[in-house]
Amino acid sequence: MCVKSKLCIPFVIFLSIWISSVESKSLVNVGVILDMNSQLGEMANFCISTALSDFYNLHPNYETKLVLHTKDSQEDVVGAAFAALDLLKNVEVQAIIGPVKSTETEFVVELGGKAHVPIISFSATSPALSPIQNPYFVRAAQDDTAQVKAITAIVQGFGWREVVLIHEDTEYGSEICPYLTDAFLEVDIRISYKIGIPTFANDSYISRELYELKKTRIAVFLVHMSISLGSRLFLLANDAGMISGGYAWVITDALSVSLDSMDSKVIDSMEGVLGIRPNVPRSKDLENFKTRWKRFFPQTNPKSTISELNILGLWAYDAAWALAMAIDRIAPRDSSFVNADQKNSMELLNLGTSQIGPKLLTEILNTRFRGLSGPFHLVDGEFKPSALEIFNIIGDGERIVGYWTPEKGISRHLDFPIGNVSYSTSTNELKTIIWPGDSTVPPIGWAIPIISKLKIGVPVKQGFTEFVKIEDTQMGKINFTGFSIDVFHAVLKALPFKVHYELIPFKKENGHSSGTYDQLIFQVYNKTFDAAVGDITIVANRSSFVDFTLSYSESGVSMAVPITHGKPKSMWIFLRPLTWDLWLTIAATWLLTGASVWAIERRVQTLQRSSNQSEVGMIFWLPFLSLVLPQRETIDNKWSKLVIVLWIGLVCILMQSYTASLSSLLTVEQLQPAFIDVSDLVKKGSYVGYQERSFVRDLLIEQLKFDESRLISYGTVEDYHAALSNGSVVAIFDEIPYLKIFLSKYCSKYKIVGPTYRMAGFGYAFQRGSPLVPYFSRAILNVTEGRQMDMIENRYFKNNSYCQEQATTTSANTSSLSAHSFGGLFMIVNMAMLIALIASKISSFIELVTKLQHHSQNYVTRLRTLLKVQPGGNTNATTHTSLAEGNHPMNTENNSGQSAEVDRRQSVGPVAPNKAVVMGSSADK
């Protein structure tokens, strides 16, 4: 009936065209090995088949087509191996996608290498499998080491110093441990406990392990295991009360990528857990695929409990797509194996090799495209580390609180600013995190059981009780006071948590000290005490047994010696207050002052017809005479007076400075220490003292090379004074804080001299690896930088300010005053002298010009007068006669006399004009 129908004709034509197109394509066999009974296997099977369907629908004209041959590994290494052998020998596949687990993939990779067939994995992330060591292994995923730096940044950012690693006791779970250990050690983080839980362990076994962990003080747990074992772990941890306030849990991507497939009860037990996983960029293709996933996956897998698609399914999709692209580029004509022996199908030695395998591997490694999971780009046969998202489990869901990238580290967003970006481990970049116990305060990383207290040893001292003082009260209690104890109490208040502690005196039954400070440190080392508090100096050999906090006081070892009263040793000490360059500068200024005054007063001295010898002598004696004698007769110019005033001011300042410096030198010369050089004491075999039970004894023997028999220990300030005054010892070696207390009482008799041997200062000692150390160190910084430290110091050392100059280290040499100290003063004075000299010359020039103008005016006036005294006479003759007689404007006096004579003669009677003038002129001459 269909043949006779006209409607069947198009269908037949379409069917024939489709069959011919299929027959014209080159078919390539590809194997797929999955665990079909697992959720991941179901997801991967759907994604791989969908990827090929999408690929060929988008590229209908491609000449090749992949034919999938799916095998079930039955969640077993042997099953995966048999599946791979069957695919390679009987089907002769050109590539294999899978298996799912790293342990299964390891053996399949060996077979692929022998057959030259690429093994493409989307889920085998174990670092034990390396594409570099296995050339035919392609990892279309990130290996587990890609997240190690991100985990380290998170742990470092929150300040956690110790971590408990809980991992699956399989090859997959153990391979990441060395990488985590090395990464943590680089930033001074320790994995204190490493617990491996077998996959077959029952609940009672897991509960016992958790109980043992709960007894420790560490409260940061890093979990790396599969979903089945991890779900049981968190249910039992929640029942044990370990998913509560004060605890921190971090999970790797082994659990993070499969959270959607977990039971709701498990998610509820993971409240506050922090996790990381690869970030998947958003795209339209991804959203379309997720829509199809929700529509078609439940239809093809009705019994599956998977509700959401994860990154492993997307990697499987992109791996199939990349394989289809690579196959089409090589367009193989013949995809059979060579040298395959069909008789012994189960013998590995007779396994054939693929003809296109090497070329196909190269094409896969060079394939690049934009996939559903992001850019598909293989580096050394695998995905390079990319962005990871940091999320927080809250309620029945999760919330992304930040990201981590290899370039920037921890950040809140992925949109990097333009330019250089620095790597950050600051968790302040993250959004608010809800921790176990519904707390927004990050856990400190450790927990102290409520039933126990920190046992803290305190040294018992006989002297220097300003630092530590222990007294028994009438109520039978022990009272601890002192500078070191008060600082400790202030530090406790600055901690972000409360610490239960008990101060225990390090003493015998008779009340005396149980030993030296080193012995107290050893009691902390052998865990008799949890810590030691007091005036304990941080020394290198002690740090081998305990961990010290930061120092809360200055320190350093120096020497106190008696002061001797004597006379100055040098007869030229009067020259020492000023350096030679200052003396030369003063001499040069002396000469410059005299030269300036001489240059200004030169015109006056010239008019007074001074000799050259007196003019040159003025340069030398005038600056000196100006200091002791009035110069009213010698100095006439106002600019000269200004120069003299500047010189006198300079000399007054220099005289005051010279007097002060000379007084200091004479005092130092008279109050000299008895000894300065430590080596002289060693050579002479002198007796020296030190504080009992102090590390200074070892310093004197080992570093300064004193004979042990020449060392005497003392306990109090009074003992120091008695020993130095009666000559039992010539010097006392001790730390500077103790010497300051000593000198505050006897500052007029002793002083600190010689070099200071640097020490780290006083600190508090804790057991090695104690998590309290960084918190106490930060609290010490807060206390020492605030006003509270000043209050504590004033409470115990306010009376020690007397004779502070004596309580500081001094030297026998006092620095002299140099020209550099008065450079500005000399510059001002010399510049003022130069200005005065220039101003005086300008004034003289102006005065000269004024006089010339005045004489010129007188000449013109006199000339007019002479022309008027000859009425009716010969004006030219008179003018000529007057000029001939010397009536020049520069000789005003002669002209006046001649004029008077002419007037007189005119009154006597008429005289011949020319003759009278000539005669008058002769008479004047």
mmCIF file of N, CA and C in Angstrom, residues 428-490:
data_model
loop_
_atom_site.group_PDB
_atom_site.id
_atom_site.type_symbol
_atom_site.label_atom_id
_atom_site.label_comp_id
_atom_site.label_asym_id
_atom_site.label_seq_id
_atom_site.Cartn_x
_atom_site.Cartn_y
_atom_site.Cartn_z
ATOM 1 N N ASN A 428 40.050 38.444 53.820
ATOM 2 C CA ASN A 428 39.158 39.602 53.888
ATOM 3 C C ASN A 428 38.468 39.850 52.558
ATOM 4 N N GLU A 429 39.039 39.272 51.488
ATOM 5 C CA GLU A 429 38.434 39.411 50.169
ATOM 6 C C GLU A 429 37.170 38.573 50.038
ATOM 7 N N LEU A 430 37.003 37.570 50.887
ATOM 8 C CA LEU A 430 35.857 36.674 50.770
ATOM 9 C C LEU A 430 34.598 37.312 51.364
ATOM 10 N N LYS A 431 33.479 36.843 50.904
ATOM 11 C CA LYS A 431 32.215 37.256 51.491
ATOM 12 C C LYS A 431 32.059 36.606 52.867
ATOM 13 N N THR A 432 31.031 37.017 53.579
ATOM 14 C CA THR A 432 30.821 36.490 54.930
ATOM 15 C C THR A 432 30.577 34.985 54.888
ATOM 16 N N ILE A 433 31.295 34.271 55.750
ATOM 17 C CA ILE A 433 31.197 32.808 55.803
ATOM 18 C C ILE A 433 30.470 32.416 57.086
ATOM 19 N N ILE A 434 29.527 31.499 56.957
ATOM 20 C CA ILE A 434 28.837 30.938 58.119
ATOM 21 C C ILE A 434 29.568 29.659 58.510
ATOM 22 N N TRP A 435 30.228 29.669 59.662
ATOM 23 C CA TRP A 435 31.015 28.535 60.108
ATOM 24 C C TRP A 435 30.138 27.576 60.924
ATOM 25 N N PRO A 436 30.622 26.378 61.201
ATOM 26 C CA PRO A 436 29.861 25.459 62.064
ATOM 27 C C PRO A 436 29.501 26.125 63.389
ATOM 28 N N GLY A 437 28.264 25.890 63.819
ATOM 29 C CA GLY A 437 27.772 26.557 65.018
ATOM 30 C C GLY A 437 27.142 27.895 64.730
ATOM 31 N N ASP A 438 26.860 28.183 63.429
ATOM 32 C CA ASP A 438 26.224 29.439 63.012
ATOM 33 C C ASP A 438 27.017 30.662 63.455
ATOM 34 N N SER A 439 28.330 30.571 63.367
ATOM 35 C CA SER A 439 29.194 31.678 63.757
ATOM 36 C C SER A 439 29.803 32.319 62.516
ATOM 37 N N THR A 440 29.931 33.640 62.558
ATOM 38 C CA THR A 440 30.595 34.359 61.472
ATOM 39 C C THR A 440 32.049 34.676 61.789
ATOM 40 N N VAL A 441 32.510 34.306 62.989
ATOM 41 C CA VAL A 441 33.901 34.510 63.390
ATOM 42 C C VAL A 441 34.718 33.287 62.982
ATOM 43 N N PRO A 442 35.778 33.459 62.205
ATOM 44 C CA PRO A 442 36.581 32.307 61.792
ATOM 45 C C PRO A 442 37.134 31.544 62.978
ATOM 46 N N PRO A 443 37.105 30.219 62.971
ATOM 47 C CA PRO A 443 37.705 29.434 64.066
ATOM 48 C C PRO A 443 39.194 29.720 64.188
ATOM 49 N N ILE A 444 39.702 29.656 65.399
ATOM 50 C CA ILE A 444 41.113 29.941 65.631
ATOM 51 C C ILE A 444 42.005 28.785 65.238
ATOM 52 N N GLY A 445 41.422 27.616 65.013
ATOM 53 C CA GLY A 445 42.208 26.492 64.528
ATOM 54 C C GLY A 445 42.593 25.475 65.563
ATOM 55 N N TRP A 446 42.239 25.689 66.778
ATOM 56 C CA TRP A 446 42.555 24.715 67.813
ATOM 57 C C TRP A 446 41.547 24.884 68.939
ATOM 58 N N ALA A 447 41.470 23.911 69.788
ATOM 59 C CA ALA A 447 40.513 23.945 70.902
ATOM 60 C C ALA A 447 41.165 23.349 72.133
ATOM 61 N N ILE A 448 40.966 23.992 73.296
ATOM 62 C CA ILE A 448 41.474 23.492 74.567
ATOM 63 C C ILE A 448 40.328 22.830 75.315
ATOM 64 N N PRO A 449 40.447 21.570 75.691
ATOM 65 C CA PRO A 449 39.367 20.933 76.440
ATOM 66 C C PRO A 449 39.029 21.711 77.700
ATOM 67 N N ILE A 450 37.764 21.808 78.016
ATOM 68 C CA ILE A 450 37.311 22.608 79.146
ATOM 69 C C ILE A 450 37.844 22.046 80.473
ATOM 70 N N ILE A 451 38.017 20.741 80.545
ATOM 71 C CA ILE A 451 38.401 20.128 81.812
ATOM 72 C C ILE A 451 39.858 20.373 82.156
ATOM 73 N N SER A 452 40.649 20.878 81.257
ATOM 74 C CA SER A 452 42.078 21.047 81.510
ATOM 75 C C SER A 452 42.456 22.516 81.468
ATOM 76 N N LYS A 453 43.610 22.835 82.070
ATOM 77 C CA LYS A 453 44.156 24.171 82.071
ATOM 78 C C LYS A 453 45.598 24.115 81.606
ATOM 79 N N LEU A 454 46.058 25.234 81.103
ATOM 80 C CA LEU A 454 47.465 25.327 80.732
ATOM 81 C C LEU A 454 48.302 25.440 82.002
ATOM 82 N N LYS A 455 49.265 24.561 82.134
ATOM 83 C CA LYS A 455 50.184 24.603 83.268
ATOM 84 C C LYS A 455 51.393 25.448 82.864
ATOM 85 N N ILE A 456 51.543 26.594 83.537
ATOM 86 C CA ILE A 456 52.568 27.564 83.161
ATOM 87 C C ILE A 456 53.571 27.685 84.297
ATOM 88 N N GLY A 457 54.836 27.399 83.982
ATOM 89 C CA GLY A 457 55.904 27.514 84.969
ATOM 90 C C GLY A 457 56.427 28.929 85.078
ATOM 91 N N VAL A 458 56.721 29.354 86.322
ATOM 92 C CA VAL A 458 57.222 30.703 86.588
ATOM 93 C C VAL A 458 58.523 30.577 87.369
ATOM 94 N N PRO A 459 59.606 31.252 86.952
ATOM 95 C CA PRO A 459 60.878 31.146 87.677
ATOM 96 C C PRO A 459 60.816 31.834 89.030
ATOM 97 N N VAL A 460 61.539 31.294 89.988
ATOM 98 C CA VAL A 460 61.644 31.863 91.333
ATOM 99 C C VAL A 460 62.944 32.656 91.405
ATOM 100 N N LYS A 461 62.867 33.949 91.781
ATOM 101 C CA LYS A 461 64.025 34.829 91.777
ATOM 102 C C LYS A 461 64.296 35.348 93.186
ATOM 103 N N GLN A 462 65.554 35.502 93.478
ATOM 104 C CA GLN A 462 65.956 36.096 94.752
ATOM 105 C C GLN A 462 66.094 37.600 94.624
ATOM 106 N N GLY A 463 66.643 38.050 93.545
ATOM 107 C CA GLY A 463 66.799 39.467 93.291
ATOM 108 C C GLY A 463 66.073 39.881 92.027
ATOM 109 N N PHE A 464 66.146 41.194 91.734
ATOM 110 C CA PHE A 464 65.489 41.765 90.557
ATOM 111 C C PHE A 464 64.013 41.365 90.517
ATOM 112 N N THR A 465 63.361 41.548 91.650
ATOM 113 C CA THR A 465 61.947 41.179 91.756
ATOM 114 C C THR A 465 61.041 42.151 91.008
ATOM 115 N N GLU A 466 61.620 43.190 90.406
ATOM 116 C CA GLU A 466 60.798 44.073 89.576
ATOM 117 C C GLU A 466 60.217 43.326 88.386
ATOM 118 N N PHE A 467 60.882 42.239 87.964
ATOM 119 C CA PHE A 467 60.405 41.474 86.807
ATOM 120 C C PHE A 467 59.468 40.337 87.227
ATOM 121 N N VAL A 468 59.864 39.548 88.183
ATOM 122 C CA VAL A 468 59.030 38.448 88.664
ATOM 123 C C VAL A 468 59.150 38.388 90.187
ATOM 124 N N LYS A 469 58.007 38.367 90.865
ATOM 125 C CA LYS A 469 57.993 38.273 92.320
ATOM 126 C C LYS A 469 56.885 37.311 92.736
ATOM 127 N N ILE A 470 57.261 36.319 93.530
ATOM 128 C CA ILE A 470 56.317 35.300 93.995
ATOM 129 C C ILE A 470 56.227 35.383 95.510
ATOM 130 N N GLU A 471 55.007 35.560 96.030
ATOM 131 C CA GLU A 471 54.791 35.682 97.474
ATOM 132 C C GLU A 471 53.664 34.756 97.909
ATOM 133 N N ASP A 472 53.841 34.159 99.057
ATOM 134 C CA ASP A 472 52.792 33.337 99.666
ATOM 135 C C ASP A 472 51.918 34.220 100.546
ATOM 136 N N THR A 473 50.636 34.204 100.308
ATOM 137 C CA THR A 473 49.704 35.009 101.095
ATOM 138 C C THR A 473 49.263 34.254 102.335
ATOM 139 N N GLN A 474 48.604 34.948 103.251
ATOM 140 C CA GLN A 474 48.122 34.322 104.482
ATOM 141 C C GLN A 474 46.991 33.334 104.218
ATOM 142 N N MET A 475 46.318 33.494 103.105
ATOM 143 C CA MET A 475 45.215 32.600 102.772
ATOM 144 C C MET A 475 45.699 31.308 102.120
ATOM 145 N N GLY A 476 47.013 31.132 102.028
ATOM 146 C CA GLY A 476 47.555 29.923 101.431
ATOM 147 C C GLY A 476 47.665 29.980 99.927
ATOM 148 N N LYS A 477 47.377 31.121 99.354
ATOM 149 C CA LYS A 477 47.495 31.283 97.916
ATOM 150 C C LYS A 477 48.842 31.890 97.562
ATOM 151 N N ILE A 478 49.187 31.787 96.314
ATOM 152 C CA ILE A 478 50.454 32.325 95.820
ATOM 153 C C ILE A 478 50.144 33.535 94.962
ATOM 154 N N ASN A 479 50.835 34.630 95.257
ATOM 155 C CA ASN A 479 50.622 35.880 94.533
ATOM 156 C C ASN A 479 51.786 36.099 93.570
ATOM 157 N N PHE A 480 51.459 36.283 92.282
ATOM 158 C CA PHE A 480 52.471 36.494 91.241
ATOM 159 C C PHE A 480 52.378 37.946 90.778
ATOM 160 N N THR A 481 53.488 38.672 90.887
ATOM 161 C CA THR A 481 53.542 40.059 90.432
ATOM 162 C C THR A 481 54.840 40.277 89.678
ATOM 163 N N GLY A 482 54.994 41.500 89.177
ATOM 164 C CA GLY A 482 56.204 41.843 88.442
ATOM 165 C C GLY A 482 55.883 42.286 87.025
ATOM 166 N N PHE A 483 56.865 42.907 86.412
ATOM 167 C CA PHE A 483 56.714 43.424 85.059
ATOM 168 C C PHE A 483 56.326 42.327 84.071
ATOM 169 N N SER A 484 57.039 41.200 84.087
ATOM 170 C CA SER A 484 56.765 40.113 83.145
ATOM 171 C C SER A 484 55.391 39.500 83.372
ATOM 172 N N ILE A 485 54.963 39.404 84.609
ATOM 173 C CA ILE A 485 53.652 38.819 84.920
ATOM 174 C C ILE A 485 52.533 39.756 84.479
ATOM 175 N N ASP A 486 52.693 41.057 84.716
ATOM 176 C CA ASP A 486 51.658 42.014 84.318
ATOM 177 C C ASP A 486 51.518 42.084 82.800
ATOM 178 N N VAL A 487 52.638 42.004 82.100
ATOM 179 C CA VAL A 487 52.557 41.977 80.635
ATOM 180 C C VAL A 487 51.824 40.723 80.166
ATOM 181 N N PHE A 488 52.077 39.603 80.837
ATOM 182 C CA PHE A 488 51.393 38.361 80.482
ATOM 183 C C PHE A 488 49.880 38.493 80.666
ATOM 184 N N HIS A 489 49.447 39.082 81.750
ATOM 185 C CA HIS A 489 48.014 39.279 81.976
ATOM 186 C C HIS A 489 47.418 40.216 80.930
ATOM 187 N N ALA A 490 48.163 41.243 80.551
ATOM 188 C CA ALA A 490 47.674 42.155 79.511
ATOM 189 C C ALA A 490 47.558 41.456 78.161
#
